[in-house]
XYZ file of C-alpha atoms in Angstrom:
349
model
C 11.049 -29.204 -6.571
C 10.314 -25.506 -7.077
C 7.252 -26.222 -9.203
C 5.509 -28.251 -6.478
C 3.084 -26.596 -4.031
C 4.685 -25.941 -0.656
C 2.445 -27.337 2.061
C 1.791 -25.568 5.328
C 2.661 -28.312 7.784
C 0.368 -28.584 10.800
C -0.643 -31.163 13.348
C -4.010 -29.472 13.834
C -7.198 -30.976 12.338
C -8.533 -29.558 9.111
C -10.140 -26.165 9.838
C -13.825 -25.579 9.408
C -14.861 -23.493 6.361
C -14.487 -19.783 7.022
C -17.542 -17.617 7.390
C -18.246 -15.069 4.650
C -16.501 -11.731 5.077
C -18.966 -8.833 5.243
C -17.947 -5.196 4.829
C -19.835 -1.931 4.927
C -18.310 1.142 3.265
C -19.538 4.722 3.399
C -18.584 6.711 0.306
C -17.027 10.061 1.118
C -19.056 13.186 0.511
C -16.330 14.483 -1.829
C -15.516 11.200 -3.587
C -14.964 11.443 -7.353
C -17.661 9.421 -9.211
C -16.398 6.099 -10.567
C -17.573 2.580 -11.390
C -18.367 0.574 -8.298
C -16.135 -2.349 -9.326
C -13.173 0.024 -9.657
C -13.982 1.698 -6.340
C -14.225 -1.555 -4.397
C -11.054 -2.970 -5.954
C -9.157 0.083 -4.697
C -10.865 0.367 -1.320
C -10.829 -3.263 -0.184
C -7.339 -4.540 0.559
C -6.439 -7.699 -1.382
C -9.630 -7.549 -3.487
C -9.344 -8.166 -7.221
C -11.624 -6.743 -9.860
C -12.709 -10.230 -10.953
C -13.755 -11.138 -7.416
C -15.587 -7.852 -6.995
C -17.442 -8.270 -10.304
C -18.343 -11.844 -9.350
C -19.780 -10.616 -6.053
C -21.798 -7.934 -7.865
C -23.195 -10.433 -10.381
C -24.218 -12.806 -7.583
C -26.020 -10.059 -5.670
C -23.521 -9.915 -2.842
C -23.009 -6.156 -3.313
C -25.748 -3.767 -2.241
C -25.772 0.006 -2.611
C -28.231 1.686 -0.285
C -29.675 -1.826 0.233
C -30.298 -2.403 -3.495
C -28.531 -4.628 -6.022
C -26.472 -2.862 -8.700
C -24.476 -3.729 -11.805
C -20.713 -3.456 -12.223
C -21.052 -0.245 -14.233
C -22.990 1.537 -11.470
C -21.221 4.833 -10.678
C -20.940 5.479 -6.978
C -22.307 8.730 -5.569
C -21.291 10.722 -2.531
C -22.572 9.274 0.737
C -23.604 5.939 -0.836
C -23.639 3.055 1.649
C -22.108 -0.083 0.137
C -22.463 -3.553 1.652
C -20.355 -6.346 0.199
C -20.070 -10.018 1.129
C -17.018 -12.007 0.026
C -17.039 -15.790 0.147
C -13.963 -16.978 2.001
C -12.574 -20.359 0.960
C -9.812 -21.962 3.035
C -6.333 -20.691 2.239
C -4.716 -22.752 -0.531
C -1.200 -24.089 -0.472
C 1.398 -21.460 -1.258
C 2.958 -22.292 -4.624
C 5.848 -20.789 -6.602
C 4.776 -18.675 -9.589
C 6.929 -17.383 -12.421
C 6.128 -13.697 -11.957
C 8.646 -11.050 -13.079
C 10.135 -9.059 -10.197
C 12.690 -6.263 -10.262
C 15.599 -7.501 -8.121
C 18.088 -4.699 -7.605
C 20.386 -6.620 -5.238
C 20.874 -10.243 -4.243
C 23.342 -12.298 -2.221
C 23.213 -15.627 -0.351
C 21.149 -14.128 2.471
C 18.731 -11.652 0.960
C 17.174 -9.873 -1.984
C 16.152 -6.237 -2.335
C 13.196 -5.919 -4.684
C 11.710 -2.814 -6.274
C 8.000 -3.657 -6.002
C 5.713 -2.266 -8.654
C 2.467 -0.560 -7.596
C -0.584 -2.807 -7.562
C 1.317 -5.930 -6.512
C 0.159 -7.611 -3.293
C 3.058 -8.590 -1.039
C 1.729 -11.804 0.510
C -1.361 -13.968 -0.019
C -4.508 -13.117 1.889
C -8.222 -13.291 1.386
C -8.977 -12.146 -2.173
C -5.413 -12.613 -3.441
C -4.192 -16.169 -2.956
C -2.010 -16.081 -6.081
C -0.007 -13.576 -8.094
C 1.684 -12.100 -5.031
C 5.268 -11.168 -4.313
C 5.489 -14.201 -1.999
C 4.604 -16.535 -4.881
C 7.251 -14.880 -7.059
C 9.861 -15.151 -4.292
C 9.373 -18.904 -3.928
C 9.834 -19.379 -7.664
C 12.976 -17.278 -7.748
C 14.653 -18.862 -4.717
C 13.665 -22.350 -5.848
C 14.698 -25.321 -3.741
C 16.358 -23.036 -1.205
C 12.927 -21.750 -0.233
C 12.291 -25.045 1.578
C 14.266 -23.609 4.513
C 11.738 -20.808 5.014
C 8.611 -21.017 7.131
C 5.548 -20.962 4.859
C 2.982 -21.261 7.630
C 2.226 -17.535 7.662
C 2.199 -17.300 3.829
C 5.011 -14.736 4.149
C 8.182 -16.692 3.325
C 11.220 -14.527 3.937
C 9.287 -11.259 3.910
C 10.814 -9.065 6.607
C 8.496 -6.068 6.281
C 5.646 -5.094 3.986
C 4.374 -2.419 1.634
C 0.738 -1.684 0.855
C -0.562 -3.064 -2.430
C -0.566 0.383 -4.071
C 2.706 1.624 -2.585
C 5.709 1.063 -4.822
C 9.363 0.707 -3.955
C 11.979 -1.217 -2.031
C 11.331 -4.276 0.085
C 13.810 -6.685 1.700
C 13.356 -10.458 1.457
C 15.417 -12.933 3.507
C 16.495 -16.171 1.829
C 17.114 -18.225 4.974
C 15.825 -18.318 8.577
C 18.995 -16.853 10.110
C 18.949 -13.850 7.790
C 15.229 -13.385 8.451
C 15.779 -13.299 12.211
C 18.703 -10.880 12.019
C 16.985 -8.520 9.590
C 13.790 -8.561 11.651
C 15.869 -7.615 14.682
C 17.299 -4.613 12.821
C 13.764 -3.434 12.061
C 12.653 -3.998 15.648
C 15.671 -2.072 16.967
C 14.992 0.761 14.478
C 18.387 0.337 12.835
C 16.966 0.350 9.302
C 16.762 3.721 7.539
C 13.524 3.968 5.529
C 12.974 7.004 3.301
C 9.866 7.435 1.165
C 8.893 9.885 -1.552
C 5.341 11.207 -1.812
C 3.368 13.736 -3.825
C 0.975 15.569 -1.518
C -1.682 18.237 -1.826
C -0.459 21.717 -0.941
C 2.819 22.882 0.552
C 3.449 22.088 4.239
C 4.475 24.983 6.436
C 7.146 24.868 7.725
C 8.909 23.116 4.851
C 10.391 20.523 7.177
C 9.422 19.068 10.496
C 8.531 16.019 12.536
C 5.063 14.535 12.970
C 4.622 12.746 16.285
C 1.333 11.111 17.246
C -0.007 7.801 18.381
C -1.509 5.706 15.577
C -4.092 2.968 15.988
C -7.240 1.532 14.435
C -9.990 4.071 13.939
C -12.865 3.596 16.362
C -15.275 4.334 13.506
C -13.708 2.142 10.806
C -11.329 -0.662 11.748
C -9.795 -0.748 8.252
C -8.486 2.807 8.657
C -5.712 4.024 10.936
C -6.302 7.126 13.030
C -4.084 9.590 14.863
C -4.403 9.859 18.629
C -2.721 12.023 21.258
C 0.993 11.351 21.587
C 1.720 9.193 24.642
C -2.008 8.819 25.225
C -3.816 5.577 25.986
C -4.897 4.947 22.378
C -2.596 3.670 19.607
C 1.184 3.385 19.519
C 3.884 6.016 19.076
C 4.502 7.001 15.443
C 7.220 9.418 14.326
C 7.789 10.701 10.777
C 10.223 13.377 9.563
C 9.165 15.260 6.434
C 11.044 17.561 4.055
C 9.683 19.429 1.038
C 12.135 18.612 -1.743
C 10.147 20.361 -4.478
C 7.515 23.070 -4.092
C 4.954 22.463 -6.836
C 2.730 25.376 -5.848
C -0.515 23.440 -5.328
C 1.356 20.228 -4.579
C 4.679 19.181 -3.052
C 7.173 16.387 -3.482
C 8.191 15.231 -0.024
C 10.946 13.104 1.413
C 9.692 11.218 4.483
C 11.835 9.339 6.965
C 10.167 6.776 9.211
C 11.384 6.349 12.780
C 8.631 3.837 13.559
C 6.774 1.346 11.383
C 3.065 1.626 12.090
C 0.455 0.448 9.583
C -0.352 3.245 7.099
C 1.907 5.558 9.128
C 2.845 8.017 6.383
C -0.652 8.087 4.912
C -2.256 8.757 8.295
C 0.392 11.312 9.255
C -0.028 13.294 6.050
C -3.791 13.382 6.627
C -3.066 14.620 10.162
C -0.816 17.350 8.734
C -3.576 18.413 6.319
C -1.537 17.527 3.235
C -2.968 14.199 2.058
C -1.067 12.037 -0.392
C -2.283 12.550 -3.953
C -4.534 9.677 -5.045
C -4.991 8.226 -1.544
C -8.682 7.324 -1.444
C -8.599 5.982 2.101
C -7.125 9.125 3.651
C -8.753 11.854 1.576
C -6.215 12.365 -1.195
C -8.362 11.259 -4.150
C -11.205 13.763 -3.847
C -11.745 16.070 -6.802
C -10.560 19.577 -5.850
C -10.734 22.967 -7.509
C -7.458 24.875 -7.872
C -7.158 28.632 -8.496
C -6.700 28.564 -12.257
C -8.998 28.068 -15.232
C -9.999 24.499 -16.158
C -8.400 23.184 -12.991
C -11.134 20.586 -12.481
C -10.244 18.838 -15.724
C -6.548 18.961 -14.844
C -7.133 17.423 -11.407
C -9.435 14.769 -12.845
C -6.784 13.785 -15.419
C -4.106 13.777 -12.723
C -6.108 11.376 -10.552
C -6.758 9.127 -13.544
C -3.028 9.092 -14.308
C -2.276 8.178 -10.707
C -5.132 5.934 -9.446
C -3.260 5.049 -6.238
C -1.529 6.817 -3.386
C 1.548 8.610 -4.759
C 3.865 6.946 -2.257
C 7.167 5.251 -3.056
C 9.651 3.477 -0.760
C 12.729 5.133 -2.221
C 15.659 4.294 0.078
C 16.585 1.451 2.426
C 19.794 1.321 4.456
C 20.691 -1.582 6.741
C 23.459 -4.074 7.548
C 24.072 -7.321 5.709
C 22.924 -9.928 8.239
C 26.047 -12.128 8.043
C 28.953 -9.788 7.254
C 27.435 -6.699 8.947
C 28.511 -4.682 5.912
C 26.433 -1.490 5.571
C 24.130 -1.628 2.537
C 22.074 1.176 1.030
C 19.761 1.153 -1.986
C 17.670 3.751 -3.775
C 14.923 3.166 -6.332
C 13.909 5.962 -8.728
C 10.360 7.249 -8.796
C 8.041 4.956 -10.764
C 6.725 6.110 -14.107
C 3.259 7.118 -12.877
C 4.609 9.415 -10.157
C 7.224 10.918 -12.477
C 4.577 11.593 -15.140
C 2.326 13.247 -12.563
C 5.147 15.520 -11.406
C 5.934 16.545 -14.988
C 2.275 17.418 -15.615
C 2.119 19.466 -12.440
C 5.339 21.288 -13.321
C 3.947 22.168 -16.753
C 0.743 23.601 -15.260
C 2.665 25.552 -12.626
C 4.916 27.039 -15.311
C 1.948 27.912 -17.560
C 0.179 29.719 -14.725
C 3.308 31.610 -13.648
C 3.680 33.511 -16.905
């Protein structure tokens, strides 16, 4: 049973083919040069490098209104237009993909998601997602879950390039009860992030409204708290390690807005290291010799936002037993911290 595609049942007629998806991206003035296929894979949610390269080869990617090759290196202020062909969504099928399950019972799993893994299928990533892996792991029991949204049992989500803990329900009752805990803000969510600079003061609360940017709908923007734009977003931050030109932060979410931490750290002026969307991947000069090479190597080591969902605390949906889990920093973030520490020590002598 678990090896058969799971059909999305519907009484509606077959949908018409989807129109192509067209995007226009403006490269930041301070963007680090890189291959266009790499840039688009990171910038466009759910895009894969194969799909991007296919679009380039077929002339569906234009830079400043001209065709380019996959090895074209983007320049500051380039205007990129890309057209993706959008086939109808396929049936969601189980896939034998390794996942790091740190806890499991009859109602739920807690998974430590690796960076780069898409949580649920969407345009550009119909396979190879956490949802596909979940169906394979649960097996025949997954038939109880609703597949119509392509998010079977997934209570909340993490961005593709954010690592860390995510809760998955294994039956409809558990899904409902866990979703209610999130809605009632009963779930404690603590993240770890490496950011540029050292916030002052060393701890505080960021309170804004967050909503879609009026200039770019793919990006979230901060608006006046309790204003007419966006929804309330509250994040507590604490500097747990002062790394001189960087900081390791602990961030506690009191709300769950899209890209909340990433947008809030941009608002604070301390962007998350490696975050291309919110200004954390630009090449910067630090006040020591050969700093440009160090920063370039650091961004190559960590080609994603340095954000990790470290701790989740909630109640077991059936027994109401309090549960709490912590996942250590992933290897790329730990390696980046060690490199920063070494440079800080060398420049303190």
